[in-house]
Amino acid sequence: MKRTLLLTPGPTQVPARLCEVLGRPIIHHRTPQFQAFLKEAVEGLKYVLKTQNDVYVLASSGTGAMEASVVSLLSSGDSALVVEGGKFGERWTELCKAYGVKATVIKVQWGKSVDPAEIKKALDADKSIKAVFVTHSETSTGTNSDIEGIGKVVKNCAAVLVVDAVSGLGVQDLQTDNWHVDVVCSAAHKGLMLPPGVAFISVSAKADALMAQSKLPKYYFDLRKYKKAWTQVDTPFTPAIGIVIALVESLKMIKETGIDNMLSHYARLAKATRAAALGLGLTLFADESAISNVLTAVKLPEGIDGDKVLKMMRDTHGISVAPGQDAIKGKVIRIAHMGVIDEYDILTGIACLEKVLKQLGHKFEMGAGVAAAQKVLNP
Ligand code: PMP
């Protein structure tokens, strides 16, 4: 029987401890029993988000939280600033367009991250900007944004800072309060190791004030409804009950290790993965200065089709990595090191990549990737 190993940037592997909780019989959500779970989940999310802000739990994928932030903060004809350095930055622009928000877009070359000074320039040039939308870890390129630097700029303006941390939360550091992030959108099927179905969003007092004035049409994703329900420790609509209960357990697991120890663990796995790629004579897609610990986008040599590499790894060996998208389709593969992944999973993935690359004619010394990773993991 073939193994299944997800080295993908979401969904990620679900640990046995969480599968056990997910398999329990359902309970009703309007009960003190569920309220206790919801309360604990929100407390745990605050710990991972490093915030004292309000956190609302939605039944959706991560994009639902992104949409909730746009419709709940803004009004038709408002101006926003969007940083676009990959597919998920583009999603912010698409959401703004869908709701008639005027988006000024800072385009960043894929693989690089925005200079916070550019954001300052744009905010200085247009004082009517109400929100700045950025991506914490751009999953399509394996690139990290300088959220701390951006936060220092935005905190002095009227605009709120909204961060898509769907893939990065719990994997790459995000200090919501220390870095002055007003809204964080994330979801449970990435760093938090659960099946898709729960998204969540943190809202600062500054964002809450903007929310009170928002006039965009909305219903399910109206965060004011979530705020009101939370006064009764409730949600306005049926929550994803089973996943919320499992989220409590997932957050317990993270607390047992400690969030900062988790971040160091992923930094170590990311370093080993990068070393392995270089050891195989491959190159990294993201700029060194902005490289993410969430996933590694590896460039393939001319003549080797990344989509073929991915298919062979997945269909023959049961190991899933992610493909390149748009302009880099077929040119890169993306290896995630997030969720319940350990060093042996990474070594297994690298060993599989070596086998497939060899079969496709790439010239390198067999074992060079694994050896390079091992040197990082066991110096
Ligand atoms: N933002 C980022 C950075 C992501 O990685 C993803 C999912 N890959 C999303 C947003 C969208 O999340 P979802 O597919 O859960 O809606």
Coordinates of C-alpha atoms and ligand atoms in Angstrom, one line a residue:
M1 CA 0.0 0.0 0.0
K2 CA 1.3 3.4 -0.9
R3 CA 2.0 6.1 1.7
T4 CA 0.4 9.5 1.5
L5 CA 2.6 12.4 2.6
L6 CA 1.5 15.9 2.1
L7 CA 4.4 18.3 1.7
T8 CA 1.8 20.8 0.4
P9 CA 1.1 24.3 1.7
G10 CA -2.4 23.4 2.8
P11 CA -4.2 21.3 3.5
T12 CA -1.5 19.8 5.6
Q13 CA -1.3 16.4 7.3
V14 CA -3.8 15.9 10.2
P15 CA -2.1 14.3 13.2
A16 CA -3.6 11.2 14.7
R17 CA -4.4 13.1 17.9
L18 CA -6.7 15.4 16.0
C19 CA -8.2 12.7 13.8
E20 CA -9.4 11.1 17.0
V21 CA -11.1 14.3 18.1
L22 CA -12.6 14.8 14.6
G23 CA -14.1 11.3 14.8
R24 CA -16.2 12.1 17.9
P25 CA -20.0 12.3 17.7
I26 CA -21.2 15.9 17.1
I27 CA -22.7 18.0 19.9
H28 CA -25.0 21.0 19.5
H29 CA -23.4 24.4 19.2
R30 CA -25.9 26.4 21.3
T31 CA -24.8 24.6 24.5
P32 CA -22.5 25.5 27.4
Q33 CA -20.4 22.5 26.4
F34 CA -19.7 24.0 22.9
Q35 CA -19.4 27.5 24.3
A36 CA -16.5 26.3 26.5
F37 CA -14.8 24.9 23.4
L38 CA -15.3 28.1 21.4
K39 CA -13.9 30.2 24.2
E40 CA -10.9 28.0 24.5
A41 CA -10.4 28.0 20.7
V42 CA -10.4 31.8 20.6
E43 CA -8.0 32.1 23.6
G44 CA -5.7 29.6 21.8
L45 CA -5.9 31.6 18.6
K46 CA -4.9 34.7 20.4
Y47 CA -1.9 32.9 21.7
V48 CA -0.8 31.9 18.2
L49 CA -1.7 35.3 16.7
K50 CA 0.2 37.0 19.6
T51 CA -2.7 39.4 20.1
Q52 CA -5.2 40.7 22.6
N53 CA -7.5 41.8 19.8
D54 CA -10.9 40.2 19.2
V55 CA -10.9 37.0 17.2
Y56 CA -13.9 35.8 15.2
V57 CA -14.3 32.2 14.0
L58 CA -15.9 31.6 10.6
A59 CA -17.1 28.5 8.8
S60 CA -15.2 28.9 5.5
S61 CA -11.9 28.5 3.9
G62 CA -9.2 31.2 4.2
T63 CA -10.6 33.3 1.4
G64 CA -13.8 33.7 3.4
A65 CA -11.8 35.6 6.1
M66 CA -10.2 37.7 3.4
E67 CA -13.6 38.5 1.9
A68 CA -15.0 39.2 5.4
S69 CA -12.3 41.8 6.0
V70 CA -12.9 43.7 2.7
V71 CA -16.7 43.8 3.1
S72 CA -16.7 44.5 6.8
L73 CA -14.1 47.3 6.7
L74 CA -14.9 49.3 3.6
S75 CA -17.6 51.1 1.7
S76 CA -18.2 51.4 -2.1
G77 CA -15.7 53.8 -3.7
D78 CA -13.2 53.6 -0.8
S79 CA -9.5 53.5 -1.7
A80 CA -7.3 50.7 -0.7
L81 CA -3.6 49.8 -1.2
V82 CA -2.7 46.3 -2.3
V83 CA 0.7 44.6 -2.4
E84 CA 0.8 42.1 -5.2
G85 CA 3.7 39.7 -5.4
G86 CA 2.0 36.5 -6.3
K87 CA -1.4 34.8 -6.6
F88 CA -2.6 35.6 -3.1
G89 CA -1.7 39.3 -3.4
E90 CA -3.7 39.3 -6.6
R91 CA -6.7 37.8 -4.6
W92 CA -6.8 41.0 -2.6
T93 CA -7.1 43.1 -5.8
E94 CA -9.8 40.8 -7.1
L95 CA -11.8 41.1 -3.9
C96 CA -11.5 44.9 -4.0
K97 CA -12.7 44.9 -7.6
A98 CA -15.6 42.6 -6.9
Y99 CA -16.9 45.1 -4.3
G100 CA -16.2 48.4 -6.1
V101 CA -13.2 49.3 -3.9
K102 CA -10.6 51.4 -5.7
A103 CA -7.3 49.5 -5.3
T104 CA -4.0 51.1 -5.9
V105 CA -1.7 48.1 -6.6
I106 CA 2.0 47.9 -5.7
K107 CA 3.3 45.2 -8.0
V108 CA 6.3 43.3 -6.7
Q109 CA 8.3 40.9 -8.8
W110 CA 7.4 37.4 -7.9
G111 CA 10.0 36.0 -5.4
K112 CA 10.8 39.4 -3.9
S113 CA 9.1 41.3 -1.1
V114 CA 7.8 44.8 -0.9
D115 CA 10.0 47.6 0.6
P116 CA 7.9 49.2 3.4
A117 CA 9.2 52.6 2.1
E118 CA 7.1 52.0 -1.1
I119 CA 4.0 51.6 1.1
K120 CA 4.9 54.8 2.9
K121 CA 5.2 56.6 -0.5
A122 CA 1.8 55.3 -1.6
L123 CA 0.2 56.3 1.6
D124 CA 1.7 59.7 1.6
A125 CA 0.5 60.2 -2.0
D126 CA -3.1 59.3 -1.2
K127 CA -4.4 60.2 2.2
S128 CA -7.8 58.7 1.4
I129 CA -6.5 55.1 1.5
K130 CA -8.5 53.3 4.2
A131 CA -6.9 49.8 4.2
V132 CA -3.6 48.3 3.2
F133 CA -3.8 44.6 2.1
V134 CA -0.7 42.5 2.2
T135 CA 0.3 38.8 2.3
H136 CA 2.3 37.5 5.2
S137 CA 3.8 34.5 3.4
E138 CA 3.0 34.5 -0.3
T139 CA 2.4 30.8 -0.9
S140 CA 2.7 31.0 -4.7
T141 CA 6.3 32.0 -4.5
G142 CA 7.6 31.0 -1.0
T143 CA 8.3 34.6 -0.2
N144 CA 7.9 36.4 3.1
S145 CA 6.8 40.0 3.7
D146 CA 8.3 42.3 6.2
I147 CA 5.1 42.7 8.2
E148 CA 6.9 44.4 11.1
G149 CA 8.4 47.0 8.8
I150 CA 5.0 47.6 7.1
G151 CA 3.3 47.8 10.4
K152 CA 5.7 50.6 11.5
V153 CA 4.6 52.6 8.4
V154 CA 0.8 52.0 8.5
K155 CA 0.4 52.6 12.3
N156 CA 1.0 56.3 11.8
C157 CA -1.7 56.6 9.1
A158 CA -5.5 56.6 9.1
A159 CA -5.4 53.3 7.1
V160 CA -5.7 49.9 8.7
L161 CA -3.2 47.1 8.0
V162 CA -4.9 43.8 6.9
V163 CA -2.7 40.7 6.6
D164 CA -3.4 37.5 4.9
A165 CA -1.7 35.0 7.1
V166 CA -3.6 32.0 5.7
S167 CA -0.5 29.9 5.1
G168 CA 2.0 31.5 7.4
L169 CA 0.2 31.5 10.8
G170 CA 2.0 29.2 13.2
V171 CA 4.8 28.6 10.8
Q172 CA 6.5 32.0 10.3
D173 CA 6.5 34.6 13.0
L174 CA 3.6 37.0 13.1
Q175 CA 3.4 39.4 16.1
T176 CA 0.0 40.9 15.5
D177 CA 0.1 43.4 18.4
N178 CA 3.8 44.2 18.5
W179 CA 3.8 44.8 14.8
H180 CA 0.6 46.9 14.8
V181 CA -1.4 44.6 12.5
D182 CA -5.1 45.6 12.6
V183 CA -6.6 42.6 10.9
V184 CA -5.2 39.1 10.4
C185 CA -7.0 36.6 8.2
S186 CA -6.1 32.9 8.6
A187 CA -7.5 29.4 8.5
A188 CA -7.1 26.1 10.3
H189 CA -6.1 23.8 7.5
K190 CA -2.5 24.9 7.2
G191 CA -0.2 25.5 10.2
L192 CA -3.0 24.4 12.5
M193 CA -3.1 20.9 11.0
L194 CA -6.9 20.5 10.6
P195 CA -9.1 19.7 7.6
P196 CA -10.5 22.8 5.7
G197 CA -13.6 24.4 7.1
V198 CA -12.6 27.0 9.8
A199 CA -11.2 30.4 9.1
F200 CA -10.7 33.2 11.6
I201 CA -9.9 36.8 11.8
S202 CA -8.5 39.2 14.4
V203 CA -9.7 42.8 14.6
S204 CA -8.0 45.7 16.4
A205 CA -9.8 48.6 17.9
K206 CA -8.7 50.8 14.9
A207 CA -10.3 48.3 12.5
D208 CA -13.4 48.0 14.7
A209 CA -14.0 51.7 14.3
L210 CA -13.7 51.4 10.5
M211 CA -16.1 48.4 10.6
A212 CA -18.7 50.6 12.3
Q213 CA -18.7 52.9 9.3
S214 CA -18.6 50.3 6.5
K215 CA -21.4 50.3 4.0
L216 CA -20.5 47.6 1.5
P217 CA -23.2 45.0 1.0
K218 CA -22.7 41.9 3.2
Y219 CA -24.6 39.2 5.1
Y220 CA -22.8 36.0 6.0
F221 CA -19.4 37.7 6.2
D222 CA -20.6 40.7 8.2
L223 CA -18.1 40.8 11.0
R224 CA -20.5 43.0 13.1
K225 CA -22.7 40.0 13.4
Y226 CA -19.8 37.9 14.7
K227 CA -18.9 40.7 17.1
K228 CA -22.4 40.9 18.5
A229 CA -22.7 37.1 18.8
W230 CA -19.4 36.9 20.7
T231 CA -20.9 39.0 23.5
Q232 CA -22.9 35.8 24.2
V233 CA -19.9 33.6 23.4
D234 CA -21.7 32.5 20.3
T235 CA -21.4 32.6 16.5
P236 CA -24.2 34.1 14.3
F237 CA -24.4 31.0 12.1
T238 CA -23.8 27.3 12.7
P239 CA -20.0 26.9 13.2
A240 CA -18.0 24.0 11.9
I241 CA -18.5 22.4 15.2
G242 CA -16.3 19.3 14.9
I243 CA -13.4 21.3 13.5
V244 CA -13.7 24.0 16.2
I245 CA -13.5 21.3 18.9
A246 CA -10.5 19.7 17.1
L247 CA -8.9 23.2 16.9
V248 CA -8.9 23.4 20.7
E249 CA -6.8 20.2 20.7
S250 CA -4.5 21.5 17.9
L251 CA -3.9 24.7 19.8
K252 CA -3.1 22.6 22.9
M253 CA -0.5 20.7 20.9
I254 CA 1.0 24.0 19.8
K255 CA 1.0 25.4 23.3
E256 CA 2.7 22.2 24.7
T257 CA 5.6 22.8 22.3
G258 CA 5.4 26.6 22.5
I259 CA 4.7 28.8 19.5
D260 CA 8.3 30.1 19.3
N261 CA 9.7 26.5 19.5
M262 CA 7.4 25.6 16.6
L263 CA 8.7 28.6 14.6
S264 CA 12.3 27.5 15.2
H265 CA 11.4 23.9 14.2
Y266 CA 10.0 25.1 10.8
A267 CA 13.0 27.4 10.3
R268 CA 15.3 24.4 10.7
L269 CA 13.2 22.3 8.3
A270 CA 13.2 25.2 5.8
K271 CA 16.9 25.6 6.0
A272 CA 17.4 21.9 5.4
T273 CA 15.1 21.9 2.4
R274 CA 17.0 24.9 0.9
A275 CA 20.3 23.1 1.5
A276 CA 19.0 20.0 -0.2
A277 CA 17.8 21.9 -3.3
L278 CA 21.2 23.6 -3.6
G279 CA 22.9 20.2 -3.0
L280 CA 21.0 18.8 -6.0
G281 CA 22.3 21.6 -8.2
L282 CA 18.9 23.4 -8.2
T283 CA 18.2 27.0 -7.3
L284 CA 15.7 28.7 -5.1
F285 CA 12.9 30.9 -6.5
A286 CA 12.5 33.4 -3.7
D287 CA 15.1 36.1 -3.0
E288 CA 17.3 35.0 -0.1
S289 CA 16.4 38.2 1.9
A290 CA 12.7 37.4 1.7
I291 CA 12.6 33.6 1.7
S292 CA 9.8 32.0 3.7
N293 CA 10.0 29.3 6.3
V294 CA 6.5 28.1 5.3
L295 CA 7.5 26.5 2.0
T296 CA 10.4 26.4 -0.4
A297 CA 9.8 27.1 -4.1
V298 CA 12.6 25.2 -6.0
K299 CA 13.5 26.1 -9.6
L300 CA 13.9 23.1 -11.9
P301 CA 16.6 22.9 -14.6
E302 CA 15.7 23.7 -18.3
G303 CA 14.1 20.6 -19.8
I304 CA 12.7 19.2 -16.6
D305 CA 9.0 19.7 -16.3
G306 CA 8.0 20.5 -12.7
D307 CA 4.4 19.3 -13.2
K308 CA 5.9 15.9 -14.3
V309 CA 8.1 15.8 -11.2
L310 CA 5.1 16.5 -9.1
K311 CA 2.9 13.8 -10.8
M312 CA 5.7 11.2 -10.5
M313 CA 6.3 12.0 -6.8
R314 CA 2.5 11.9 -6.1
D315 CA 1.2 9.1 -8.3
T316 CA 4.1 6.7 -8.0
H317 CA 5.4 7.4 -4.5
G318 CA 2.4 9.0 -2.7
I319 CA 4.3 12.2 -1.8
S320 CA 2.6 15.5 -2.7
V321 CA 4.3 18.8 -3.3
A322 CA 2.7 21.8 -5.0
P323 CA 3.1 23.1 -8.6
G324 CA 4.2 26.4 -9.9
Q325 CA 1.4 28.7 -10.9
D326 CA 0.9 31.1 -13.8
A327 CA 4.2 32.3 -15.3
I328 CA 6.2 29.7 -13.2
K329 CA 4.0 26.8 -14.0
G330 CA 6.1 23.7 -14.7
K331 CA 9.2 25.7 -13.8
V332 CA 9.1 25.2 -10.0
I333 CA 7.9 22.8 -7.4
R334 CA 6.9 24.1 -4.0
I335 CA 7.8 21.9 -1.0
A336 CA 6.0 22.9 2.2
H337 CA 7.4 22.4 5.7
M338 CA 4.4 23.2 7.8
G339 CA 2.0 21.5 10.1
V340 CA 2.9 18.2 11.7
I341 CA 5.9 17.7 9.4
D342 CA 9.2 16.5 11.0
E343 CA 12.8 16.1 9.7
Y344 CA 12.2 12.5 8.5
D345 CA 9.3 13.7 6.4
I346 CA 11.5 16.3 4.8
L347 CA 14.3 13.7 4.2
T348 CA 11.7 11.3 2.7
G349 CA 10.5 14.0 0.4
I350 CA 14.0 14.9 -0.7
A351 CA 14.9 11.3 -1.3
C352 CA 11.8 10.9 -3.5
L353 CA 12.7 14.1 -5.4
E354 CA 16.2 12.7 -6.0
K355 CA 14.8 9.5 -7.4
V356 CA 12.4 11.3 -9.8
L357 CA 15.0 13.8 -10.9
K358 CA 17.4 11.0 -11.7
Q359 CA 14.7 9.3 -13.8
L360 CA 14.1 12.5 -15.7
G361 CA 17.8 12.8 -16.5
H362 CA 19.0 15.5 -14.1
K363 CA 22.7 15.1 -13.4
F364 CA 23.7 15.1 -9.8
E365 CA 25.3 12.7 -7.3
M366 CA 22.6 10.5 -5.8
G367 CA 22.1 11.3 -2.1
A368 CA 23.5 14.8 -2.4
G369 CA 20.2 16.4 -1.4
V370 CA 19.6 14.1 1.5
A371 CA 23.3 14.6 2.7
A372 CA 23.0 18.4 2.5
A373 CA 19.8 18.4 4.5
Q374 CA 21.3 16.0 7.0
K375 CA 24.2 18.4 7.5
V376 CA 21.8 21.1 8.5
L377 CA 19.6 18.9 10.6
N378 CA 22.4 17.0 12.4
P379 CA 25.5 19.3 12.3
Ligands
PMP1 N1 -3.9 33.2 1.1 C1 -2.8 32.4 1.1 C2 -1.5 33.0 1.5 C3 -2.9 31.0 0.9 O1 -1.9 30.2 0.9 C4 -4.2 30.5 0.6 C5 -4.4 29.1 0.3 N2 -3.4 28.4 -0.4 C6 -5.3 31.4 0.6 C7 -5.1 32.7 0.9 C8 -6.7 30.9 0.3 O2 -7.1 30.1 1.2 P1 -8.3 29.1 0.9 O3 -7.9 28.2 -0.2 O4 -8.4 28.3 2.2 O5 -9.5 29.9 0.7

